Short mmCIF file of C-alpha atoms in Angstrom, two decimals:
data_model
loop_
_atom_site.label_atom_id
_atom_site.label_comp_id
_atom_site.label_asym_id
_atom_site.label_seq_id
_atom_site.Cartn_x
_atom_site.Cartn_y
_atom_site.Cartn_z
CA UNK A 11 55.06 13.50 3.28
CA UNK A 12 52.68 16.26 4.26
CA UNK A 13 53.79 19.32 6.24
CA UNK A 14 51.37 18.56 9.10
CA UNK A 15 52.96 18.46 12.55
CA UNK A 16 50.82 17.01 15.33
CA UNK A 17 51.98 17.79 18.91
CA UNK A 18 50.77 15.12 21.34
CA UNK A 19 50.78 14.38 25.06
CA UNK A 20 51.22 10.95 26.58
CA UNK A 21 48.22 9.88 28.66
CA UNK A 22 48.78 7.93 31.86
CA UNK A 23 45.27 6.57 32.23
CA UNK A 24 43.35 4.37 29.83
CA UNK A 25 39.72 3.39 29.43
CA UNK A 26 36.49 5.33 29.01
CA UNK A 27 36.93 7.38 32.19
CA UNK A 28 40.37 8.65 31.17
CA UNK A 29 39.12 9.37 27.65
CA UNK A 30 36.19 11.43 28.95
CA UNK A 31 38.54 13.35 31.25
CA UNK A 32 40.80 14.16 28.30
CA UNK A 33 37.86 15.45 26.26
CA UNK A 34 36.76 17.70 29.13
CA UNK A 35 40.22 19.30 28.93
CA UNK A 36 39.82 20.01 25.20
CA UNK A 37 41.88 17.00 24.14
CA UNK A 38 41.15 14.12 21.78
CA UNK A 39 42.36 10.76 23.16
CA UNK A 40 44.13 8.32 20.88
CA UNK A 41 46.50 5.40 20.52
CA UNK A 42 49.93 5.23 18.87
CA UNK A 43 50.95 1.73 17.77
CA UNK A 44 53.04 -0.19 15.25
CA UNK A 45 56.76 -0.82 14.85
CA UNK A 46 58.97 -2.39 17.50
CA UNK A 47 57.51 -0.37 20.37
CA UNK A 48 54.22 -1.16 22.03
CA UNK A 49 51.01 0.82 21.99
CA UNK A 50 51.01 4.20 23.77
CA UNK A 51 47.98 6.20 24.90
CA UNK A 52 48.19 9.77 23.64
CA UNK A 53 46.08 12.93 23.45
CA UNK A 54 45.93 15.73 20.86
CA UNK A 55 44.50 19.22 21.32
CA UNK A 56 41.06 19.17 19.68
CA UNK A 57 41.54 22.47 17.81
CA UNK A 58 44.92 21.31 16.43
CA UNK A 59 43.44 18.02 15.25
CA UNK A 60 40.46 19.74 13.62
CA UNK A 61 42.81 22.06 11.73
CA UNK A 62 44.87 19.10 10.52
CA UNK A 63 41.77 17.20 9.35
CA UNK A 64 40.44 20.22 7.47
CA UNK A 65 43.60 20.39 5.34
CA UNK A 66 42.28 17.38 3.44
CA UNK A 67 45.73 15.78 3.66
CA UNK A 68 45.46 14.17 7.06
CA UNK A 69 43.93 10.73 6.74
CA UNK A 70 46.13 8.16 4.96
CA UNK A 71 49.06 10.57 4.59
CA UNK A 72 52.27 10.54 6.55
CA UNK A 73 52.44 13.30 9.17
CA UNK A 74 54.94 14.20 11.87
CA UNK A 75 54.09 13.35 15.44
CA UNK A 76 55.83 15.61 17.96
CA UNK A 77 56.30 14.82 21.65
CA UNK A 78 58.71 17.21 23.32
CA UNK A 79 61.91 17.09 21.27
CA UNK A 80 61.12 13.71 19.79
CA UNK A 81 59.57 13.46 16.33
CA UNK A 82 58.05 10.38 14.72
CA UNK A 83 56.51 9.93 11.26
CA UNK A 84 53.08 8.33 11.53
CA UNK A 85 50.06 7.48 9.41
CA UNK A 86 46.63 8.41 10.82
CA UNK A 87 44.71 5.15 10.43
CA UNK A 88 41.35 6.10 11.88
CA UNK A 89 39.45 9.03 13.38
CA UNK A 90 36.17 8.47 15.18
CA UNK A 91 33.68 11.35 15.00
CA UNK A 92 30.68 12.28 17.12
CA UNK A 93 27.54 11.20 15.18
CA UNK A 94 25.78 14.56 15.76
CA UNK A 95 28.44 17.26 16.15
CA UNK A 96 31.09 15.66 13.86
CA UNK A 97 33.72 16.51 16.48
CA UNK A 98 36.68 14.07 16.58
CA UNK A 99 36.40 11.69 19.53
CA UNK A 100 39.34 9.32 19.13
CA UNK A 101 42.34 8.88 16.86
CA UNK A 102 44.54 5.91 15.91
CA UNK A 103 48.08 6.60 14.69
CA UNK A 104 50.45 4.05 13.15
CA UNK A 105 54.26 4.36 13.38
CA UNK A 106 56.05 4.26 10.01
CA UNK A 107 59.26 5.22 8.27
CA UNK A 108 59.44 6.81 4.81
CA UNK A 109 60.24 3.46 3.17
CA UNK A 110 57.61 1.51 5.13
CA UNK A 111 55.23 -0.03 2.59
CA UNK A 112 51.59 0.44 3.57
CA UNK A 113 48.17 0.03 1.98
CA UNK A 114 46.13 3.22 1.57
CA UNK A 115 43.08 4.35 -0.37
CA UNK A 116 43.79 7.13 -2.88
CA UNK A 117 41.04 9.25 -4.44
CA UNK A 118 40.42 9.09 -8.21
CA UNK A 119 40.20 12.42 -10.05
CA UNK A 120 39.02 12.81 -13.67
CA UNK A 121 40.24 15.59 -15.97
CA UNK A 122 39.51 16.87 -19.50
CA UNK A 123 35.82 15.92 -19.54
CA UNK A 124 35.35 18.62 -22.21
CA UNK A 125 37.77 16.73 -24.51
CA UNK A 126 35.76 13.50 -24.43
CA UNK A 127 33.71 13.01 -27.64
CA UNK A 128 31.49 10.54 -25.77
CA UNK A 129 30.59 13.02 -23.06
CA UNK A 130 30.04 15.75 -25.66
CA UNK A 131 27.47 13.50 -27.34
CA UNK A 132 25.55 13.25 -24.07
CA UNK A 133 27.25 10.19 -22.63
CA UNK A 134 27.55 9.63 -18.89
CA UNK A 135 30.68 8.86 -16.87
CA UNK A 136 29.90 5.89 -14.64
CA UNK A 137 32.47 5.86 -11.83
CA UNK A 138 32.90 2.32 -10.51
CA UNK A 139 35.65 3.20 -8.00
CA UNK A 140 35.93 6.68 -6.47
CA UNK A 141 39.12 5.53 -4.69
CA UNK A 142 41.68 2.81 -5.33
CA UNK A 143 43.65 0.97 -2.65
CA UNK A 144 47.37 1.16 -3.35
CA UNK A 145 50.44 -0.39 -1.79
CA UNK A 146 53.18 2.24 -1.55
CA UNK A 147 56.01 3.65 0.58
CA UNK A 148 54.67 5.83 3.39
CA UNK A 149 56.85 8.72 2.25
CA UNK A 150 55.51 8.80 -1.32
CA UNK A 151 51.75 8.34 -1.12
CA UNK A 152 50.10 9.84 -4.23
CA UNK A 153 47.78 12.77 -3.54
CA UNK A 154 45.33 11.39 -6.10
CA UNK A 155 44.99 9.16 -9.15
CA UNK A 156 44.47 11.34 -12.22
CA UNK A 157 42.57 9.89 -15.20
CA UNK A 158 42.51 11.80 -18.49
CA UNK A 159 39.20 11.51 -20.38
CA UNK A 160 40.54 13.06 -23.60
CA UNK A 161 39.33 11.11 -26.63
CA UNK A 162 37.10 8.75 -24.63
CA UNK A 163 34.04 7.50 -26.51
CA UNK A 164 30.76 5.96 -25.35
CA UNK A 165 31.42 2.30 -24.61
CA UNK A 166 35.01 2.86 -23.46
CA UNK A 167 36.16 1.42 -20.14
CA UNK A 168 39.03 2.65 -17.97
CA UNK A 169 40.95 -0.06 -16.14
CA UNK A 170 43.75 0.12 -13.59
CA UNK A 171 46.19 -0.88 -16.35
CA UNK A 172 45.37 2.43 -18.07
CA UNK A 173 46.70 4.39 -15.06
CA UNK A 174 50.37 5.33 -14.77
CA UNK A 175 51.31 4.93 -11.10
CA UNK A 176 54.46 6.39 -9.48
CA UNK A 177 57.48 4.15 -9.14
CA UNK A 178 57.13 1.72 -6.25
CA UNK A 179 53.34 2.11 -6.12
CA UNK A 180 51.12 -0.85 -7.04
CA UNK A 181 47.42 -1.68 -6.67
CA UNK A 182 46.62 -4.08 -3.85
CA UNK A 183 44.32 -6.02 -6.20
CA UNK A 184 46.66 -7.94 -8.48
CA UNK A 185 44.57 -10.85 -9.75
CA UNK A 186 42.57 -8.85 -12.31
CA UNK A 187 42.61 -5.66 -14.38
CA UNK A 188 39.72 -4.06 -12.50
CA UNK A 189 37.50 -1.33 -13.91
CA UNK A 190 37.61 2.20 -12.51
CA UNK A 191 35.04 3.86 -14.78
CA UNK A 192 33.04 3.43 -17.99
CA UNK A 193 31.45 5.82 -20.48
CA UNK A 194 27.83 4.94 -21.05
CA UNK A 195 25.16 6.35 -23.34
CA UNK A 196 22.56 8.44 -21.57
CA UNK A 197 19.17 6.72 -21.23
CA UNK A 198 17.50 9.38 -23.38
CA UNK A 199 20.10 8.82 -26.08
CA UNK A 200 19.65 5.04 -25.98
CA UNK A 201 15.84 5.33 -26.11
CA UNK A 202 16.11 7.81 -28.99
CA UNK A 203 18.38 5.50 -30.96
CA UNK A 204 16.08 2.54 -30.26
CA UNK A 205 13.08 4.63 -31.36
CA UNK A 206 14.84 5.66 -34.58
CA UNK A 207 15.69 2.01 -35.26
CA UNK A 208 12.05 0.98 -34.73
CA UNK A 209 10.82 3.79 -36.99
CA UNK A 210 13.29 2.71 -39.66
CA UNK A 211 12.09 -0.90 -39.41
CA UNK A 212 8.45 0.23 -39.63
CA UNK A 213 9.24 2.31 -42.72
CA UNK A 214 11.01 -0.62 -44.35
CA UNK A 215 8.03 -2.88 -43.65
CA UNK A 216 5.64 -0.29 -45.07
CA UNK A 217 7.71 -0.01 -48.22
CA UNK A 218 7.76 -3.78 -48.61
CA UNK A 219 3.98 -4.01 -48.13
CA UNK A 220 3.41 -1.19 -50.62
CA UNK A 221 5.66 -2.85 -53.16
CA UNK A 222 3.88 -6.17 -52.73
CA UNK A 223 0.50 -4.41 -53.17
CA UNK A 224 1.65 -2.78 -56.40
CA UNK A 225 2.88 -6.14 -57.69
CA UNK A 226 -0.49 -7.71 -56.91
CA UNK A 227 -2.38 -4.96 -58.77
CA UNK A 228 -0.03 -5.33 -61.73
CA UNK A 229 -0.69 -9.06 -61.96
CA UNK A 230 -4.45 -8.46 -61.89
#
């Protein structure tokens, strides 16, 4: 659980008019839903929400919602941003408890690139999935998925089965061992190797032709 606390106000009105009025007061309108209780219209101070978002731990992490003396753990499910200014316009929050199992996307992070023989040779890391959707308790969402590239060679593939996930955390895709990344040869390297192979074949053919010519002269 992150250390983000989000004070909110309960909004009486709903609809576009009430939302615009909230924004004029420096608030971001939103909705709190999930659990046994129904949906509630809320509002968050815009500067407080911006600060929370800029921590990088806001979306898809459990935070504490504070209304008066009441506190509620929630998961921010969606934030709508202005297409030009990037200011937050609306927020959706989902009620959870620490043991509530939810599906979230977790970012993939690669380490030890300098210890990969394949990358040292000029190979390229082809990232198939920059994030992986995981099913996990709301109170123990991984910050990131760390993949160690030590010893990886060109042609190697990294699958979800190669990743050690925390206890109680599983991928939402369970019907296949999906690929996260592969190590591929750089195009220049591939073309160079193909060129060397062609040159070798040409040399072999030239040697054969020369040998056949010498045999012909010998017979004459």
